[in-house]
mmCIF file of C-alpha atoms in Angstrom:
data_model
loop_
_atom_site.group_PDB
_atom_site.id
_atom_site.type_symbol
_atom_site.label_atom_id
_atom_site.label_comp_id
_atom_site.label_asym_id
_atom_site.label_seq_id
_atom_site.Cartn_x
_atom_site.Cartn_y
_atom_site.Cartn_z
ATOM 1 C CA UNK A 1 9.259 -44.061 -87.911
ATOM 2 C CA UNK A 2 5.682 -42.793 -87.750
ATOM 3 C CA UNK A 3 4.623 -39.401 -86.292
ATOM 4 C CA UNK A 4 0.896 -38.820 -86.451
ATOM 5 C CA UNK A 5 -0.221 -39.707 -89.958
ATOM 6 C CA UNK A 6 3.242 -39.082 -91.450
ATOM 7 C CA UNK A 7 6.094 -41.457 -92.241
ATOM 8 C CA UNK A 8 9.320 -39.856 -91.006
ATOM 9 C CA UNK A 9 12.673 -40.702 -92.560
ATOM 10 C CA UNK A 10 16.069 -39.891 -90.994
ATOM 11 C CA UNK A 11 19.367 -41.325 -92.206
ATOM 12 C CA UNK A 12 22.930 -41.539 -90.947
ATOM 13 C CA UNK A 13 25.761 -42.432 -93.330
ATOM 14 C CA UNK A 14 29.397 -43.270 -92.578
ATOM 15 C CA UNK A 15 32.371 -44.190 -94.686
ATOM 16 C CA UNK A 16 35.752 -45.635 -93.771
ATOM 17 C CA UNK A 17 37.552 -42.925 -95.662
ATOM 18 C CA UNK A 18 36.418 -39.527 -96.911
ATOM 19 C CA UNK A 19 34.945 -38.084 -99.076
ATOM 20 C CA UNK A 20 31.255 -38.460 -98.264
ATOM 21 C CA UNK A 21 29.183 -36.189 -100.502
ATOM 22 C CA UNK A 22 25.581 -37.073 -99.642
ATOM 23 C CA UNK A 23 23.047 -39.597 -98.442
ATOM 24 C CA UNK A 24 19.768 -40.363 -100.186
ATOM 25 C CA UNK A 25 16.653 -42.476 -100.049
ATOM 26 C CA UNK A 26 14.539 -43.470 -103.032
ATOM 27 C CA UNK A 27 10.873 -43.977 -103.729
ATOM 28 C CA UNK A 28 9.840 -46.897 -105.941
ATOM 29 C CA UNK A 29 7.818 -46.645 -109.096
ATOM 30 C CA UNK A 30 5.111 -43.970 -109.102
ATOM 31 C CA UNK A 31 2.224 -45.163 -111.321
ATOM 32 C CA UNK A 32 1.601 -43.266 -114.553
ATOM 33 C CA UNK A 33 -1.839 -42.193 -113.257
ATOM 34 C CA UNK A 34 -0.174 -40.176 -110.479
ATOM 35 C CA UNK A 35 1.163 -36.717 -111.270
ATOM 36 C CA UNK A 36 4.455 -35.601 -109.698
ATOM 37 C CA UNK A 37 4.385 -31.844 -108.928
ATOM 38 C CA UNK A 38 7.794 -30.227 -108.367
ATOM 39 C CA UNK A 39 8.188 -26.628 -107.157
ATOM 40 C CA UNK A 40 11.329 -26.363 -109.264
ATOM 41 C CA UNK A 41 12.273 -24.138 -112.234
ATOM 42 C CA UNK A 42 9.158 -22.069 -111.425
ATOM 43 C CA UNK A 43 6.956 -25.193 -111.162
ATOM 44 C CA UNK A 44 6.768 -28.441 -113.144
ATOM 45 C CA UNK A 45 4.083 -31.087 -113.472
ATOM 46 C CA UNK A 46 5.096 -34.596 -114.509
ATOM 47 C CA UNK A 47 1.706 -36.158 -115.225
ATOM 48 C CA UNK A 48 0.141 -38.279 -117.933
ATOM 49 C CA UNK A 49 1.631 -37.214 -121.231
ATOM 50 C CA UNK A 50 4.815 -35.745 -119.758
ATOM 51 C CA UNK A 51 8.048 -36.723 -121.538
ATOM 52 C CA UNK A 52 10.373 -39.432 -120.262
ATOM 53 C CA UNK A 53 13.794 -38.387 -119.105
ATOM 54 C CA UNK A 54 16.086 -37.663 -116.188
ATOM 55 C CA UNK A 55 15.990 -34.506 -114.069
ATOM 56 C CA UNK A 56 17.775 -33.210 -110.975
ATOM 57 C CA UNK A 57 16.701 -30.240 -108.893
ATOM 58 C CA UNK A 58 19.140 -28.568 -106.466
ATOM 59 C CA UNK A 59 17.731 -26.924 -103.336
ATOM 60 C CA UNK A 60 17.529 -23.969 -102.872
ATOM 61 C CA UNK A 61 18.325 -22.882 -106.479
ATOM 62 C CA UNK A 62 16.460 -24.960 -109.055
ATOM 63 C CA UNK A 63 14.305 -26.634 -106.399
ATOM 64 C CA UNK A 64 12.744 -23.555 -104.847
ATOM 65 C CA UNK A 65 10.805 -25.217 -102.006
ATOM 66 C CA UNK A 66 11.749 -28.441 -100.266
ATOM 67 C CA UNK A 67 8.720 -30.533 -101.115
ATOM 68 C CA UNK A 68 7.135 -32.675 -103.829
ATOM 69 C CA UNK A 69 3.484 -33.625 -104.341
ATOM 70 C CA UNK A 70 2.240 -36.946 -105.644
ATOM 71 C CA UNK A 71 -1.283 -36.206 -106.840
ATOM 72 C CA UNK A 72 -3.810 -38.972 -107.532
ATOM 73 C CA UNK A 73 -7.496 -38.902 -108.320
ATOM 74 C CA UNK A 74 -8.797 -38.438 -104.771
ATOM 75 C CA UNK A 75 -5.729 -37.177 -102.907
ATOM 76 C CA UNK A 76 -2.028 -37.671 -102.667
ATOM 77 C CA UNK A 77 1.155 -37.441 -100.667
ATOM 78 C CA UNK A 78 3.210 -34.440 -99.605
ATOM 79 C CA UNK A 79 6.893 -35.388 -99.321
ATOM 80 C CA UNK A 80 8.812 -32.628 -97.601
ATOM 81 C CA UNK A 81 11.636 -31.649 -95.285
ATOM 82 C CA UNK A 82 11.233 -29.505 -92.174
ATOM 83 C CA UNK A 83 14.853 -28.333 -92.378
ATOM 84 C CA UNK A 84 15.156 -24.648 -91.419
ATOM 85 C CA UNK A 85 18.953 -24.421 -91.757
ATOM 86 C CA UNK A 86 18.881 -24.274 -95.560
ATOM 87 C CA UNK A 87 21.008 -27.384 -96.067
ATOM 88 C CA UNK A 88 21.708 -28.334 -99.658
ATOM 89 C CA UNK A 89 19.483 -31.077 -101.053
ATOM 90 C CA UNK A 90 18.903 -32.682 -104.431
ATOM 91 C CA UNK A 91 15.747 -34.200 -105.866
ATOM 92 C CA UNK A 92 16.370 -36.815 -108.540
ATOM 93 C CA UNK A 93 13.539 -37.688 -110.923
ATOM 94 C CA UNK A 94 13.682 -40.492 -113.461
ATOM 95 C CA UNK A 95 10.714 -41.070 -115.758
ATOM 96 C CA UNK A 96 10.313 -44.063 -118.080
ATOM 97 C CA UNK A 97 7.182 -45.238 -119.869
ATOM 98 C CA UNK A 98 5.159 -42.699 -117.916
ATOM 99 C CA UNK A 99 6.265 -43.993 -114.529
ATOM 100 C CA UNK A 100 8.488 -41.989 -112.211
ATOM 101 C CA UNK A 101 11.161 -42.858 -109.685
ATOM 102 C CA UNK A 102 12.225 -40.286 -107.108
ATOM 103 C CA UNK A 103 15.270 -39.983 -104.864
ATOM 104 C CA UNK A 104 15.812 -37.423 -102.106
ATOM 105 C CA UNK A 105 19.394 -36.541 -101.214
ATOM 106 C CA UNK A 106 20.876 -34.576 -98.320
ATOM 107 C CA UNK A 107 24.217 -33.071 -99.304
ATOM 108 C CA UNK A 108 27.196 -32.701 -97.031
ATOM 109 C CA UNK A 109 28.823 -29.311 -96.553
ATOM 110 C CA UNK A 110 32.075 -28.796 -98.410
ATOM 111 C CA UNK A 111 34.959 -29.573 -98.250
ATOM 112 C CA UNK A 112 33.854 -33.141 -98.835
ATOM 113 C CA UNK A 113 37.394 -34.399 -98.260
ATOM 114 C CA UNK A 114 36.856 -33.905 -94.562
ATOM 115 C CA UNK A 115 33.433 -35.580 -94.328
ATOM 116 C CA UNK A 116 33.200 -39.192 -93.095
ATOM 117 C CA UNK A 117 29.822 -39.101 -91.319
ATOM 118 C CA UNK A 118 26.582 -37.409 -92.358
ATOM 119 C CA UNK A 119 23.106 -37.150 -90.853
ATOM 120 C CA UNK A 120 20.289 -36.352 -93.248
ATOM 121 C CA UNK A 121 17.591 -33.783 -92.790
ATOM 122 C CA UNK A 122 14.235 -35.046 -91.621
ATOM 123 C CA UNK A 123 11.931 -36.058 -94.458
ATOM 124 C CA UNK A 124 8.165 -36.524 -94.017
ATOM 125 C CA UNK A 125 5.718 -38.409 -96.229
ATOM 126 C CA UNK A 126 2.235 -37.077 -95.384
ATOM 127 C CA UNK A 127 -1.052 -38.132 -96.978
ATOM 128 C CA UNK A 128 -3.846 -35.711 -97.822
ATOM 129 C CA UNK A 129 -7.283 -35.786 -99.439
ATOM 130 C CA UNK A 130 -8.400 -33.574 -102.315
ATOM 131 C CA UNK A 131 -6.453 -31.625 -104.930
ATOM 132 C CA UNK A 132 -2.786 -30.648 -104.956
ATOM 133 C CA UNK A 133 -3.844 -27.347 -103.336
ATOM 134 C CA UNK A 134 -4.481 -29.219 -100.111
ATOM 135 C CA UNK A 135 -1.003 -30.748 -100.151
ATOM 136 C CA UNK A 136 0.583 -27.360 -100.912
ATOM 137 C CA UNK A 137 -1.422 -25.815 -98.045
ATOM 138 C CA UNK A 138 0.099 -28.214 -95.554
ATOM 139 C CA UNK A 139 3.613 -27.165 -96.534
ATOM 140 C CA UNK A 140 2.697 -23.502 -96.725
ATOM 141 C CA UNK A 141 1.229 -23.468 -93.220
ATOM 142 C CA UNK A 142 4.476 -24.939 -91.886
ATOM 143 C CA UNK A 143 6.585 -22.513 -93.906
ATOM 144 C CA UNK A 144 4.602 -19.494 -92.711
ATOM 145 C CA UNK A 145 5.424 -20.354 -89.110
ATOM 146 C CA UNK A 146 8.982 -21.510 -89.747
ATOM 147 C CA UNK A 147 10.052 -18.521 -91.838
ATOM 148 C CA UNK A 148 7.821 -15.744 -90.476
ATOM 149 C CA UNK A 149 6.080 -15.246 -93.823
ATOM 150 C CA UNK A 150 3.096 -13.393 -92.328
ATOM 151 C CA UNK A 151 5.342 -10.480 -91.325
ATOM 152 C CA UNK A 152 7.010 -10.460 -94.707
ATOM 153 C CA UNK A 153 3.652 -10.500 -96.462
ATOM 154 C CA UNK A 154 2.499 -7.464 -94.473
ATOM 155 C CA UNK A 155 5.315 -5.431 -96.075
ATOM 156 C CA UNK A 156 4.401 -6.299 -99.660
ATOM 157 C CA UNK A 157 3.116 -3.523 -101.956
ATOM 158 C CA UNK A 158 -0.611 -3.634 -102.691
ATOM 159 C CA UNK A 159 -0.151 -4.545 -106.408
ATOM 160 C CA UNK A 160 1.369 -7.921 -105.487
ATOM 161 C CA UNK A 161 -1.957 -9.151 -104.055
ATOM 162 C CA UNK A 162 -3.545 -8.742 -107.499
ATOM 163 C CA UNK A 163 -1.035 -10.964 -109.356
ATOM 164 C CA UNK A 164 -2.572 -14.204 -110.682
ATOM 165 C CA UNK A 165 -0.060 -15.074 -113.429
ATOM 166 C CA UNK A 166 3.737 -14.909 -113.709
ATOM 167 C CA UNK A 167 5.323 -15.078 -117.168
ATOM 168 C CA UNK A 168 9.073 -15.686 -117.679
ATOM 169 C CA UNK A 169 9.291 -13.314 -120.652
ATOM 170 C CA UNK A 170 11.922 -12.869 -123.351
ATOM 171 C CA UNK A 171 12.362 -9.437 -124.908
ATOM 172 C CA UNK A 172 9.933 -10.295 -127.694
ATOM 173 C CA UNK A 173 7.628 -7.442 -128.702
ATOM 174 C CA UNK A 174 5.231 -9.688 -130.619
ATOM 175 C CA UNK A 175 4.862 -11.964 -127.602
ATOM 176 C CA UNK A 176 4.275 -8.921 -125.380
ATOM 177 C CA UNK A 177 1.393 -7.792 -127.595
ATOM 178 C CA UNK A 178 -0.081 -11.293 -127.576
ATOM 179 C CA UNK A 179 0.118 -11.557 -123.765
ATOM 180 C CA UNK A 180 -1.707 -8.265 -123.388
ATOM 181 C CA UNK A 181 -4.622 -9.735 -125.371
ATOM 182 C CA UNK A 182 -4.741 -13.037 -123.507
ATOM 183 C CA UNK A 183 -4.089 -11.974 -119.918
ATOM 184 C CA UNK A 184 -5.252 -9.253 -117.561
ATOM 185 C CA UNK A 185 -2.204 -6.940 -117.496
ATOM 186 C CA UNK A 186 -2.803 -5.673 -113.931
ATOM 187 C CA UNK A 187 -2.902 -9.287 -112.720
ATOM 188 C CA UNK A 188 0.263 -10.334 -114.558
ATOM 189 C CA UNK A 189 3.899 -10.165 -113.449
ATOM 190 C CA UNK A 190 6.511 -10.258 -116.199
ATOM 191 C CA UNK A 191 9.808 -11.750 -115.055
ATOM 192 C CA UNK A 192 12.567 -10.803 -117.499
ATOM 193 C CA UNK A 193 15.813 -12.693 -116.778
ATOM 194 C CA UNK A 194 17.759 -11.681 -119.882
ATOM 195 C CA UNK A 195 17.745 -7.885 -119.743
ATOM 196 C CA UNK A 196 21.463 -7.367 -118.980
ATOM 197 C CA UNK A 197 24.126 -6.893 -121.614
ATOM 198 C CA UNK A 198 26.330 -9.490 -119.927
ATOM 199 C CA UNK A 199 23.606 -12.151 -119.751
ATOM 200 C CA UNK A 200 21.960 -13.953 -116.907
ATOM 201 C CA UNK A 201 23.813 -14.198 -113.575
ATOM 202 C CA UNK A 202 27.203 -13.047 -114.928
ATOM 203 C CA UNK A 203 29.638 -10.155 -114.392
ATOM 204 C CA UNK A 204 27.907 -8.476 -111.476
ATOM 205 C CA UNK A 205 27.741 -5.658 -110.441
ATOM 206 C CA UNK A 206 27.553 -4.405 -114.041
ATOM 207 C CA UNK A 207 23.840 -3.698 -114.640
ATOM 208 C CA UNK A 208 24.106 -2.303 -118.152
ATOM 209 C CA UNK A 209 20.921 -3.192 -120.014
ATOM 210 C CA UNK A 210 20.685 -4.442 -123.623
ATOM 211 C CA UNK A 211 19.419 -1.615 -125.964
ATOM 212 C CA UNK A 212 16.013 -3.167 -126.571
ATOM 213 C CA UNK A 213 15.146 -3.435 -122.872
ATOM 214 C CA UNK A 214 14.158 0.259 -122.475
ATOM 215 C CA UNK A 215 11.654 0.354 -125.391
ATOM 216 C CA UNK A 216 10.320 -3.060 -124.349
ATOM 217 C CA UNK A 217 9.607 -1.777 -120.827
ATOM 218 C CA UNK A 218 7.941 1.339 -122.172
ATOM 219 C CA UNK A 219 5.642 -0.774 -124.329
ATOM 220 C CA UNK A 220 4.871 -3.116 -121.443
ATOM 221 C CA UNK A 221 3.838 -0.193 -119.247
ATOM 222 C CA UNK A 222 1.730 1.267 -122.050
ATOM 223 C CA UNK A 223 -0.108 -2.078 -122.256
ATOM 224 C CA UNK A 224 -0.857 -1.955 -118.547
#
């Protein structure tokens, strides 16, 4: 259906016998001249020159925000869900010869063995003019209202407003020295996922650090 200038997609799926895991809809071939921007794995751009391959992004883990941007020369399309319940979703991206195919899946809640009917979240395909920033603004304005982001932002420490670059950083001293020369340290946030002795996302609540983490932090602070 159409709502304003947006195409709205809602699906209902049913099977004769469980399990029913999910329901999805797919978008045909996206031309190679159009960049696919995914807010997943800290942000990915599948544009001209990007490699071919197959990817999947799980919301809300690897797909951090429930939207995708298709960016052309003069504008593009924001494809997004207005789901506020945090339902699990999957974005499938297939890229061949520079052209992309996308599929948007709504997942059922486990246990799947009890699911025979499923209604998808609401998906919206909304056009915009200008750069990808305009498409992102449309989603951000909705998210600010839906999730009360203005109140959250008011509680942030002052240093966060200065951040212009986020680096997912290994404990590499040489790289740290190089970053300090190439970036403004006060405007840079270093995200260090592998600082624990037991590795990423394992064996909580043991927060024992690897030996090199302390000296690395001291040097980072000394560099600003």
